[in-house]
Amino acid sequence: MSSNADTAQAKSRSGRLPRKRFYRARAHSNPLSDSHFPIPIGPADFDYCHHYPYFFAPGSGGRSDGDAPPRKVRFADIGCGFGGLLVGLSPLFPDTLMLGMELRDKVTEYVKERILALRASNPGHYENISVVRTNSMKYLPNYFEKGQLSKMFFLFPDPHFKEKNHRRRVISLQLLDEYAYALEVGGIIYTITDVEELGDWMRSCLEDHPLFGAVPEEELELDPVVKLLSSATEEGQKVARNGGQTFRAVYRRIKLEEE
Amino acid sequence: MDESAEIVSDGGHEAAAAAAIMDTDNGLVEEEKNTDVKVAPALISVHPFEKSVVVAVGSELRLFDLEGDCSVSLKDDSGGPFHSDAIRAITFGAKGRLFVSAGDDKLVKIWATSSWHCARSVSADKRVSAVAISHNGKYVAFADKFGVIWLITLDEDDANQSKVDNKAVPILGHYCSIVTRLEFSPDDRFIASSDRDFKIRITAFPKRPLKGALEIQSFCLGHKDYVSCLSFAHPLGYDHGFLFSGGGDSTVRLWDFFSGLLLATCEVGAKAELLQSTGTKDSYPPVTDLCSSFDGTIIAVAIQSLHGIVLLNCDFSDRTLSVAKVVTLEENYFPTSLASSTFTQRMWTIMGASNHLTPSTTQLPTRIRVISGYCKDRSNDNGYGPTVLEDSEVPGSQKLLSHLQGSPDVTKEDTALAAAAEAVKVSMRNMLIKKEYTLDKRELRKRNRNDRKLR
């Protein structure tokens, strides 16, 4: 296996994109399971140098110019899959650091190789995106400080159809507390799915949660990110190919209304 | 995927049913079901003004009234049974007016301490792992092994009693993690919850909490293993107060909970020189309980392999935690729970466990030791002293000890107690620490997975 990894790395460094069939993975993964992957003790322990070497050359301490404070991750793609959204967002916001979080081991490896290949063949580009293998439902606060994120993405999450598995859904009232913690006031949460029942579920969770308010349609039309939701990812493209319908819920993190 | 089984595979007879609720689309490998007997540590709790002392061991609650100098039997006519399974959490609250007990029988019982009458008995969906009472006496919070924290409203007004629902409302959750402790901040503005996944969450406790406690104030992250105990302290002259925590990583930490900042860490296991070698790993034993004086300057810590307690000094201006003294008790005495009354400066410790292996006809034995003067007495120059009290010097002496210890002659129970202590160690380790399997074993477990599509 290690020789495969070496050749894969060599290939991506030369700019060749990884082939998906070498990274076969099951579509579902159990978020309840305790896997043994390393987790930072706290947001200050997140290894920025490793993920974004272009911005954090060792010794520079992440300062781009003068006394500007060190950059932090501002966009998080929860369940980033094969990285389609990150790759689509990267050129739109070249100075913003983005992190994909994915539970599946092999898929995370694929995304890593994809990003390395893109960086090699487009010098200076795609340096602002990276991926980490983790369970974001349990460990989100380990990566992000309070109010650190300005955007969070939940694209085509696992629907967990059976009633008894609803608690494994990535959007729930309980977890929205944590997403509200990580998002700054005014930050936006984007969700999309092709499963109508899940779309209703996510929309009603967001609607019911006092720390989130709907973003009006007019604003969504002006947001360049919204178009990417259905077109940038492999899942989204598949849905479009099959002529399926998508269900979107985009909400803003608001302050709790005083009584 | 099979690893989720370990959260419930602490070997209880209901493990099969409970595990099925957790994860039914797996073929669970119940390999450790029979060797792990579910053992709960004995717990002790003291009324804030030391009016009474309560011991919980197994499913029994033993109560001694120090004011009346007599043992008291609890009255329960709220319809339900007393606890039918191991009690996992007890606490006094609302300045001693209320007492709560809850555990593996999924019942939360709220007792009025004036009459020791069970005012409410609430059933929970899952086994309860932690309880807390708000200081104003209006709410009781409890947490289950699945990470959800529930709230019960206590209505003072008798007229409303019949209308009050006996159901608890979920207010927040630690996703799929066993919640180990719950505490309300002294002003009831915050609720702290700690879990098995090394985290402490501080949530704002709203004026109308039944709609949920959704504003997370901070996360206190820093522990490198499960967090086992919490205690708030509010010394004079500071706006928000502080939080102490102890964990499986053998440390006690001081936090500015308002911001989530870690202020100080004390490696108590290392300081008490308790290095253990288990197989290939060297480690320090976990902190099992801690108790702080009201102003937070002295913290008493119980560590799993220490036959005694460690007293720590906390200096809030310097932000330091240091070992003040190690109080040693007799050779085989390992406290499983601590309780203190700042009012009388006495620290009560207990050792014992529920142990299904002993015949049920004899009462479960426990051993109680009391340390007096644990708070520093600066005015006394000749060695302030925490002193360990002899049995005859303990308040309530023989009457209290024979009732709470459950056995007239405790010296005979030494071997039973030592076995119980060992069983508790194993049980806690299995419940709170993730199992690590070798590559071969993992592959074997994967083979038993039952989620393949049928061709």
XYZ file of C-alpha atoms in Angstrom:
714
model
C 0.000 0.000 0.000
C 2.788 2.419 0.825
C 4.316 2.111 -2.625
C 0.913 3.004 -4.073
C 0.771 6.063 -1.890
C 4.246 7.127 -3.020
C 3.400 6.810 -6.714
C 0.120 8.614 -6.129
C 1.947 11.482 -4.477
C 4.514 11.585 -7.238
C 1.760 11.718 -9.823
C -0.128 14.519 -8.133
C 3.021 16.517 -7.700
C 3.471 16.383 -11.433
C -0.051 17.739 -11.846
C -1.825 14.566 -12.823
C -5.252 14.338 -11.246
C -5.943 11.207 -9.197
C -8.200 8.539 -10.649
C -11.316 7.977 -8.599
C -11.365 4.253 -9.100
C -8.238 3.843 -7.004
C -10.052 5.467 -4.085
C -13.178 3.408 -4.002
C -15.241 3.980 -0.918
C -18.667 3.141 0.384
C -21.185 5.922 0.043
C -22.127 5.915 3.688
C -20.165 6.069 6.856
C -21.379 5.784 10.402
C -21.016 9.094 12.238
C -21.733 7.390 15.545
C -18.617 5.292 15.370
C -15.501 6.366 17.221
C -12.702 6.132 14.743
C -9.097 6.644 15.602
C -8.020 9.685 13.635
C -6.017 12.500 15.210
C -7.958 15.524 16.355
C -6.483 18.877 17.391
C -6.872 19.578 21.118
C -8.272 22.995 20.224
C -8.460 25.462 17.302
C -5.056 26.876 18.233
C -3.521 23.446 17.588
C -4.822 23.175 14.039
C -1.820 22.815 11.755
C -2.145 25.734 9.349
C 1.416 25.272 8.046
C 0.640 21.771 6.909
C -2.645 22.624 5.184
C -1.866 26.006 3.662
C 1.921 26.142 3.195
C 1.661 28.984 0.700
C 0.199 31.283 3.369
C 2.014 29.850 6.341
C 5.614 29.289 5.372
C 7.350 28.147 8.556
C 8.793 31.114 10.337
C 6.467 33.667 8.811
C 3.773 32.864 11.366
C 1.044 33.275 8.783
C 1.343 36.985 8.493
C 0.786 38.086 4.961
C 1.666 41.722 5.407
C 2.829 43.809 8.310
C 0.723 43.461 11.394
C -2.305 41.800 9.848
C -3.597 39.066 12.135
C -2.918 35.479 11.000
C -5.484 34.061 8.614
C -8.012 31.533 9.838
C -10.298 29.167 7.995
C -13.491 31.040 7.097
C -15.410 28.589 4.922
C -16.138 25.007 6.004
C -17.527 22.344 3.675
C -19.053 19.668 5.905
C -18.984 16.294 4.172
C -17.001 17.639 1.259
C -16.976 14.332 -0.642
C -14.639 14.445 -3.629
C -13.912 18.137 -3.203
C -15.956 19.582 -6.059
C -17.264 22.563 -4.110
C -13.877 23.512 -2.684
C -12.323 23.438 -6.138
C -15.168 25.596 -7.478
C -14.999 28.118 -4.618
C -11.222 28.458 -4.515
C -10.819 30.881 -7.456
C -13.882 32.915 -6.403
C -12.338 33.823 -3.047
C -8.581 33.475 -3.520
C -7.680 35.095 -0.207
C -10.105 33.104 1.911
C -9.014 29.874 3.584
C -11.446 26.998 3.156
C -11.497 23.597 4.795
C -13.321 20.462 3.762
C -14.259 17.932 6.423
C -14.934 14.352 5.417
C -15.494 11.225 7.460
C -14.431 8.645 4.880
C -10.755 7.808 4.858
C -10.251 6.981 1.206
C -12.285 9.905 -0.011
C -10.184 12.280 2.082
C -7.032 10.811 0.541
C -8.486 11.397 -2.899
C -9.232 15.038 -2.149
C -5.736 15.573 -0.743
C -4.172 14.219 -3.916
C -6.540 16.238 -6.067
C -5.598 19.480 -4.326
C -1.875 18.720 -4.549
C -2.207 17.985 -8.267
C -4.111 21.210 -8.881
C -1.533 23.228 -6.962
C 1.271 21.660 -8.985
C -0.313 22.347 -12.344
C -1.593 25.836 -11.447
C 1.185 27.507 -9.469
C -0.123 30.005 -6.949
C -3.681 28.722 -7.220
C -5.745 26.378 -5.076
C -3.475 27.166 -2.136
C -6.432 28.309 -0.070
C -8.256 24.976 0.092
C -7.538 21.870 2.110
C -9.238 18.813 3.559
C -9.165 16.991 6.873
C -10.498 13.587 7.814
C -12.679 14.021 10.861
C -16.138 13.588 12.351
C -17.492 17.132 12.235
C -20.583 16.164 14.209
C -18.421 15.450 17.231
C -15.350 17.584 16.797
C -16.308 20.853 15.109
C -15.308 22.999 18.139
C -11.836 21.437 18.040
C -11.200 23.079 14.682
C -13.021 26.417 14.833
C -13.201 29.162 17.426
C -16.430 30.892 18.342
C -17.656 32.936 15.388
C -14.711 32.008 13.199
C -16.613 30.901 10.105
C -18.448 33.125 7.650
C -19.870 30.277 5.531
C -20.777 26.647 6.173
C -21.809 24.199 3.470
C -23.885 21.025 3.717
C -24.231 19.706 0.195
C -26.277 16.588 -0.456
C -25.864 15.123 3.030
C -26.736 11.515 3.792
C -30.534 11.383 4.186
C -30.615 8.532 6.747
C -34.118 7.592 5.664
C -35.144 5.355 8.537
C -36.783 7.148 11.422
C -34.469 5.557 13.927
C -31.496 6.918 12.018
C -32.740 10.486 11.871
C -30.436 11.350 14.758
C -27.468 10.689 12.454
C -28.503 13.520 10.169
C -25.934 16.240 9.982
C -28.548 18.987 10.410
C -30.552 18.741 13.628
C -31.658 21.222 16.274
C -28.978 19.957 18.636
C -26.154 20.284 16.133
C -27.362 23.676 14.943
C -26.323 24.981 18.392
C -22.749 24.050 17.515
C -22.947 25.410 13.977
C -24.301 28.677 15.404
C -21.315 28.737 17.762
C -18.788 28.326 14.934
C -20.468 30.836 12.595
C -20.116 34.583 13.122
C -23.322 36.583 13.452
C -24.306 37.261 9.846
C -22.532 34.137 8.641
C -24.422 31.957 6.205
C -25.264 28.263 6.202
C -25.982 26.697 2.781
C -27.819 23.386 2.478
C -29.015 21.526 -0.574
C -30.347 18.052 -1.253
C -32.199 16.113 -3.912
C -34.258 14.214 -1.333
C -37.457 16.147 -0.682
C -38.068 14.764 2.790
C -34.566 15.688 3.878
C -34.975 19.117 2.317
C -38.118 19.672 4.392
C -36.360 18.412 7.496
C -33.367 20.711 7.094
C -35.512 23.710 6.292
C -37.759 23.177 9.308
C -34.792 22.655 11.656
C -33.285 25.923 10.475
C -36.627 27.719 10.597
C -37.295 26.486 14.145
C -33.890 27.340 15.504
C -33.914 30.833 17.057
C -30.328 31.551 16.051
C -31.006 31.252 12.303
C -33.101 33.383 9.975
C -33.952 32.775 6.322
C -31.968 34.624 3.673
C -34.407 36.331 1.281
C -34.572 35.139 -2.345
C -33.385 38.480 -3.749
C -30.178 38.147 -1.804
C -29.674 34.562 -2.940
C -29.907 35.619 -6.563
C -26.985 37.968 -6.090
C -24.807 35.455 -4.254
C -22.208 33.850 -6.578
C -21.887 30.890 -4.263
C -25.497 29.781 -4.668
C -25.033 28.719 -8.305
C -22.195 26.429 -7.275
C -24.378 24.520 -4.839
C -26.020 22.463 -7.534
C -23.344 22.523 -10.193
C -19.958 22.243 -8.553
C -20.104 18.866 -6.900
C -20.150 15.414 -8.444
C -23.378 14.697 -6.590
C -24.978 17.881 -7.917
C -23.912 17.101 -11.469
C -25.360 13.624 -11.202
C -28.688 15.042 -10.058
C -28.710 17.489 -12.960
C -27.881 14.694 -15.423
C -30.824 12.687 -14.143
C -33.106 15.697 -14.316
C -33.762 15.618 -10.591
C -35.080 18.399 -8.444
C -33.033 20.028 -5.726
C -34.197 21.556 -2.452
C -32.211 24.418 -1.053
C -32.277 26.078 2.375
C -29.942 28.998 2.977
C -30.047 30.696 6.375
C -28.148 33.398 8.200
C -26.791 33.172 11.736
C -28.634 35.863 13.731
C -28.514 37.165 17.264
C -31.045 35.862 19.707
C -33.965 38.236 19.944
C -34.320 39.860 23.333
C -37.530 39.039 25.126
C -18.628 0.676 12.700
C -18.701 -2.014 15.354
C -16.820 0.276 17.693
C -20.020 2.082 18.574
C -20.959 -1.024 20.499
C -18.423 -0.191 23.166
C -20.496 2.676 24.493
C -23.040 0.206 25.784
C -21.064 -2.992 25.965
C -20.229 -2.557 29.622
C -21.595 -6.027 30.008
C -24.941 -5.382 31.651
C -27.588 -7.996 31.124
C -29.498 -5.511 29.056
C -26.518 -4.967 26.805
C -28.133 -6.928 24.005
C -31.295 -4.857 23.990
C -29.513 -1.584 24.630
C -26.924 -2.246 21.954
C -29.689 -3.071 19.544
C -31.231 0.338 20.103
C -27.891 1.992 19.376
C -27.002 0.345 16.121
C -29.275 -2.237 14.658
C -27.973 -2.490 11.147
C -24.766 -4.068 12.329
C -24.024 -7.592 13.359
C -22.675 -6.739 16.757
C -19.919 -8.859 18.123
C -20.778 -9.292 21.768
C -17.433 -10.716 22.668
C -16.933 -8.907 25.940
C -20.450 -9.141 27.261
C -19.787 -11.738 29.900
C -16.411 -10.692 31.205
C -17.375 -7.068 31.892
C -19.656 -6.919 34.854
C -21.239 -3.512 35.084
C -19.957 -1.972 38.294
C -20.879 1.442 39.646
C -18.767 3.309 42.212
C -20.204 4.164 45.620
C -21.144 7.837 45.901
C -21.353 10.176 48.856
C -23.048 13.544 49.144
C -23.188 15.951 52.075
C -25.764 18.637 52.819
C -24.158 22.102 52.432
C -24.594 22.796 56.141
C -23.791 19.205 57.033
C -27.309 18.494 58.215
C -27.263 15.062 56.622
C -25.080 12.649 54.689
C -26.268 10.390 51.872
C -24.503 7.378 50.434
C -25.513 5.662 47.204
C -24.125 2.208 46.547
C -25.600 -0.093 43.933
C -29.313 0.632 43.959
C -29.417 1.571 47.640
C -29.689 5.035 49.085
C -28.561 5.267 52.705
C -29.268 8.433 54.616
C -28.125 9.647 58.003
C -29.551 12.751 59.621
C -26.771 14.446 61.591
C -29.046 17.010 63.196
C -31.306 14.376 64.639
C -28.449 11.912 65.039
C -30.397 9.063 63.506
C -30.637 7.095 60.335
C -33.590 7.974 58.151
C -35.528 5.814 55.797
C -36.635 7.559 52.681
C -40.314 7.878 51.953
C -41.548 7.324 48.486
C -45.213 7.453 47.675
C -45.021 9.063 44.305
C -46.071 5.751 42.880
C -42.890 4.413 41.436
C -40.372 2.007 42.916
C -37.169 3.009 44.646
C -34.176 2.647 42.403
C -34.029 -0.795 40.870
C -30.577 -0.559 39.381
C -27.244 1.112 40.080
C -27.419 4.770 41.066
C -24.958 6.791 39.025
C -25.393 10.339 40.250
C -26.569 12.059 43.420
C -26.438 15.637 44.553
C -27.825 18.124 47.040
C -28.948 21.440 45.634
C -30.833 24.654 46.164
C -28.879 25.310 49.353
C -29.743 21.890 50.662
C -33.489 21.986 50.153
C -33.457 19.382 47.414
C -31.714 16.108 46.718
C -31.668 14.180 43.443
C -30.725 10.578 42.689
C -30.646 8.897 39.268
C -28.986 6.057 37.453
C -29.210 2.928 35.391
C -32.874 2.293 36.124
C -33.674 5.406 34.036
C -35.442 7.079 36.940
C -34.690 10.548 38.273
C -35.977 10.947 41.813
C -36.242 14.371 43.391
C -36.427 14.437 47.171
C -37.456 17.299 49.475
C -34.882 17.225 52.249
C -37.113 18.698 54.917
C -39.203 15.566 55.067
C -37.125 13.216 52.903
C -40.193 12.602 50.864
C -39.851 11.888 47.172
C -41.475 14.870 45.516
C -41.093 13.765 41.901
C -40.075 10.687 40.022
C -39.330 11.300 36.360
C -38.520 8.590 33.871
C -35.754 9.060 31.354
C -35.395 7.403 27.960
C -31.872 6.235 28.564
C -29.664 5.468 31.534
C -28.741 8.633 33.404
C -25.105 9.529 33.887
C -25.167 12.972 35.550
C -27.535 15.273 37.479
C -27.527 18.887 38.636
C -29.931 21.183 40.463
C -30.155 24.888 39.709
C -29.232 26.996 42.713
C -32.623 28.702 42.785
C -34.262 25.293 43.119
C -36.438 25.719 40.034
C -34.878 23.164 37.716
C -33.257 19.758 37.773
C -31.059 18.854 34.828
C -29.975 15.335 33.976
C -27.886 13.848 31.218
C -28.059 10.457 29.622
C -25.435 8.188 28.163
C -26.311 9.320 24.673
C -25.273 12.900 25.325
C -28.683 14.565 25.650
C -29.280 16.903 28.584
C -32.833 17.141 29.871
C -34.562 19.624 32.141
C -37.296 19.100 34.706
C -39.222 22.102 35.973
C -40.066 22.090 39.645
C -43.120 24.089 40.378
C -43.233 25.608 43.837
C -46.895 26.381 43.547
C -48.931 23.442 44.827
C -51.973 24.512 42.904
C -50.172 23.812 39.679
C -48.748 20.519 40.791
C -51.333 18.370 39.086
C -50.980 20.252 35.826
C -47.245 19.937 35.751
C -46.049 17.387 33.266
C -43.861 14.663 34.615
C -41.827 14.763 31.449
C -38.421 16.243 30.993
C -37.551 18.486 28.057
C -34.283 18.120 26.118
C -32.356 21.378 26.128
C -28.975 20.603 24.597
C -26.748 17.715 23.605
C -23.211 16.440 23.231
C -23.459 14.478 20.014
C -23.295 10.772 20.835
C -21.044 11.110 23.815
C -21.529 10.035 27.404
C -22.018 13.134 29.552
C -19.964 12.629 32.688
C -20.879 15.718 34.767
C -23.360 18.552 34.864
C -23.034 21.697 36.961
C -24.889 24.997 37.177
C -22.735 28.106 37.661
C -23.243 29.752 41.102
C -25.466 32.474 39.579
C -27.424 29.942 37.439
C -26.497 31.883 34.321
C -24.548 29.009 32.801
C -24.633 25.242 32.730
C -21.422 23.268 32.288
C -21.449 19.774 30.795
C -18.456 17.511 30.319
C -18.179 14.412 28.200
C -16.199 11.371 27.300
C -14.810 13.006 24.168
C -12.509 15.318 26.142
C -14.865 18.292 25.882
C -16.449 20.713 28.328
C -19.284 22.833 26.987
C -20.446 25.998 28.721
C -23.932 27.000 27.646
C -25.902 30.078 28.623
C -28.849 28.992 30.759
C -31.730 31.171 29.591
C -34.519 32.619 31.719
C -36.971 30.450 29.801
C -34.907 27.316 29.384
C -37.658 24.983 28.167
C -37.140 26.164 24.624
C -33.600 24.948 24.737
C -30.242 26.202 25.924
C -28.831 27.067 22.546
C -26.328 29.778 23.041
C -23.006 28.136 23.600
C -20.820 30.460 25.636
C -17.614 28.525 25.117
C -15.924 25.175 24.851
C -13.162 24.450 27.346
C -10.824 22.259 25.327
C -7.527 20.974 26.597
C -8.064 17.648 28.308
C -6.382 14.757 26.531
C -8.771 12.148 27.769
C -12.305 11.960 29.105
C -13.372 14.654 31.543
C -14.543 13.065 34.788
C -15.473 15.891 37.163
C -16.304 19.601 37.277
C -16.582 22.239 39.965
C -17.338 25.950 39.766
C -15.614 28.472 42.029
C -16.403 32.130 42.458
C -13.800 33.915 44.532
C -14.460 37.492 45.531
C -13.346 40.224 43.223
C -13.742 38.411 39.917
C -16.542 39.051 37.428
C -17.331 35.648 36.195
C -15.828 32.991 38.334
C -13.831 29.961 37.316
C -14.219 26.275 36.599
C -12.102 23.337 37.757
C -12.084 20.046 35.891
C -10.426 16.681 36.353
C -9.914 14.022 33.721
C -8.712 10.656 32.567
C -5.454 12.326 31.540
C -4.577 12.600 35.235
C -4.746 16.401 35.286
C -6.780 19.031 37.089
C -7.331 22.196 35.075
C -8.415 25.732 35.841
C -10.563 27.520 33.255
C -11.916 30.975 32.637
C -15.169 29.430 31.514
C -16.589 32.661 30.125
C -13.979 32.674 27.373
C -13.058 28.993 27.375
C -9.443 29.806 28.126
C -7.283 27.240 29.919
C -5.526 29.101 32.720
C -3.598 26.404 34.538
C -2.982 22.669 34.502
C -1.768 20.522 37.352
C -0.487 17.057 36.516
C -1.669 15.498 39.732
C -0.881 11.919 38.809
C 2.690 12.828 38.061
C 3.024 15.021 41.135
C 1.732 12.278 43.379
C 4.198 9.923 41.712
C 1.665 7.407 40.595
C 3.256 6.237 37.354
C 1.874 2.883 36.270
C 3.064 0.568 33.564
C 0.343 -1.442 31.929
C 1.791 -3.686 29.256
C 3.532 -1.459 26.762
C 2.143 1.858 27.910
C 3.226 4.073 30.772
C 0.479 6.232 32.097
C -0.825 8.121 35.060
C -4.116 7.075 36.628
C -7.280 9.081 35.994
C -8.754 11.667 38.342
C -12.019 10.223 39.625
C -13.524 13.080 41.592
C -12.823 16.583 42.796
C -14.315 18.964 45.285
C -13.474 22.637 45.775
C -13.893 24.912 48.759
C -16.437 27.643 48.150
C -13.869 30.329 47.390
C -11.973 27.898 45.216
C -8.622 28.228 46.904
C -8.403 24.594 47.964
C -9.306 21.675 45.745
C -9.444 18.070 46.926
C -8.736 15.467 44.256
C -9.263 11.706 44.236
C -7.066 9.745 41.837
C -7.721 6.161 40.943
C -4.627 4.480 42.386
C -4.000 6.845 45.259
C -4.972 5.664 48.720
C -5.741 9.138 49.911
C -6.525 12.490 48.407
C -4.434 15.306 46.975
C -5.093 18.844 48.151
C -4.328 21.536 45.602
C -3.853 25.255 46.121
C -5.288 27.613 43.567
C -4.060 31.154 43.210
C -6.439 33.073 40.948
C -4.305 36.163 40.524
C -1.218 34.188 39.527
C -3.330 31.602 37.752
C -1.508 28.679 39.245
C -2.518 25.287 40.535
C -0.070 23.576 42.822
C -0.022 20.611 45.125
C -0.417 21.707 48.742
C -0.469 18.338 50.438
C -1.112 14.668 49.845
C -3.303 13.268 52.597
C -2.629 9.574 52.870
C -5.196 7.180 54.178
C -4.720 3.512 54.926
C -3.103 1.126 52.484
C -6.103 -0.229 50.605
C -8.395 2.757 50.772
C -9.135 4.244 47.341
C -11.892 6.869 47.478
C -14.509 6.526 44.763
C -16.342 9.734 45.620
C -15.763 12.980 47.571
C -18.151 15.404 49.216
C -17.512 18.379 51.413
C -19.172 20.917 53.566
C -17.337 24.212 53.435
C -19.428 25.184 56.409
C -17.727 22.678 58.683
C -14.538 22.285 56.633
C -14.938 18.539 56.573
C -14.219 16.367 53.557
C -16.114 13.100 53.421
C -14.715 10.308 51.308
C -16.137 6.911 50.515
C -14.919 3.731 48.927
C -17.146 1.018 47.572
C -18.920 -0.346 44.548
C -21.975 -2.172 43.388
C -20.814 -5.624 42.548
C -23.097 -8.191 41.042
C -20.812 -11.012 42.004
C -21.541 -10.787 45.707
C -24.712 -12.494 46.947
C -27.613 -10.113 47.180
C -28.559 -11.097 50.706
C -25.737 -9.161 52.332
C -25.701 -5.397 52.096
C -23.035 -3.878 49.882
C -20.182 -2.705 52.089
C -18.603 0.729 51.851
C -15.925 2.429 53.879
C -16.082 6.071 54.891
C -13.191 8.240 56.010
C -13.515 11.883 56.992
C -10.843 14.555 56.839
C -11.344 17.689 58.833
C -9.803 21.098 58.410
C -9.053 20.618 54.740
C -9.326 24.301 53.997
C -6.192 26.180 54.845
C -6.301 27.921 58.154
C -3.874 30.768 57.751
C -4.163 31.976 61.286
C -2.877 28.738 62.683
C 0.886 28.562 62.477
C 1.601 25.121 63.809
C 0.737 23.105 60.773
C -2.791 23.824 59.754
C -4.098 20.700 59.381
C -6.073 18.476 57.431
C -6.403 15.621 59.877
C -7.912 12.258 59.222
C -10.597 11.562 61.779
C -10.769 8.302 63.665
C -14.074 6.461 63.487
C -15.006 7.693 66.927
C -14.364 11.318 65.960
C -16.576 11.231 62.870
C -19.817 13.219 63.378
C -22.544 10.742 64.182
C -19.739 8.191 64.819
C -20.794 4.569 65.205
C -24.442 5.113 64.378
C -23.627 6.913 61.161
C -20.855 4.584 60.157
C -22.763 1.386 60.729
C -25.767 2.668 58.810
C -23.876 4.179 55.903
C -21.173 1.557 55.667
C -23.739 -1.176 55.605
C -21.860 -3.606 57.697
C -21.224 -3.672 61.428
C -17.663 -4.854 61.203
C -15.894 -3.189 58.364
C -12.521 -4.841 58.874
C -13.939 -8.128 57.623
C -14.955 -6.471 54.398
C -11.456 -5.438 53.350
C -11.036 -8.059 50.649
C -14.541 -7.432 49.304
C -13.804 -3.708 49.147
C -10.469 -4.222 47.406
C -12.107 -6.451 44.807
C -14.837 -3.859 44.359
C -12.264 -1.093 43.837
C -10.561 -3.093 41.133
C -13.886 -3.827 39.440
C -14.773 -0.125 39.373
C -11.440 0.682 37.741
C -12.042 -1.790 34.941
C -15.638 -0.725 34.496
C -14.790 2.978 34.195
C -12.007 2.263 31.783
C -14.289 0.229 29.532
C -17.020 2.802 29.588
C -15.012 5.925 29.067
C -11.959 4.998 27.082
C -12.136 3.998 23.442
C -10.966 0.490 22.735
C -8.080 0.137 20.348
C -7.924 -2.993 18.283
C -4.971 -4.416 16.401
C -5.233 -4.428 12.623
C -6.020 -8.156 12.568
C -8.775 -7.841 15.123
C -10.294 -4.918 13.251
C -10.392 -6.938 10.044
C -12.028 -9.783 11.939
C -14.657 -7.469 13.362
C -15.329 -6.011 9.923
C -15.985 -9.473 8.602
C -18.882 -9.807 11.041
C -20.470 -6.633 9.768
C -23.979 -7.199 8.593
C -24.714 -4.436 6.131
C -23.803 -5.912 2.762
C -26.273 -5.585 -0.062
C -27.802 -8.890 -1.048
C -26.957 -9.795 -4.608
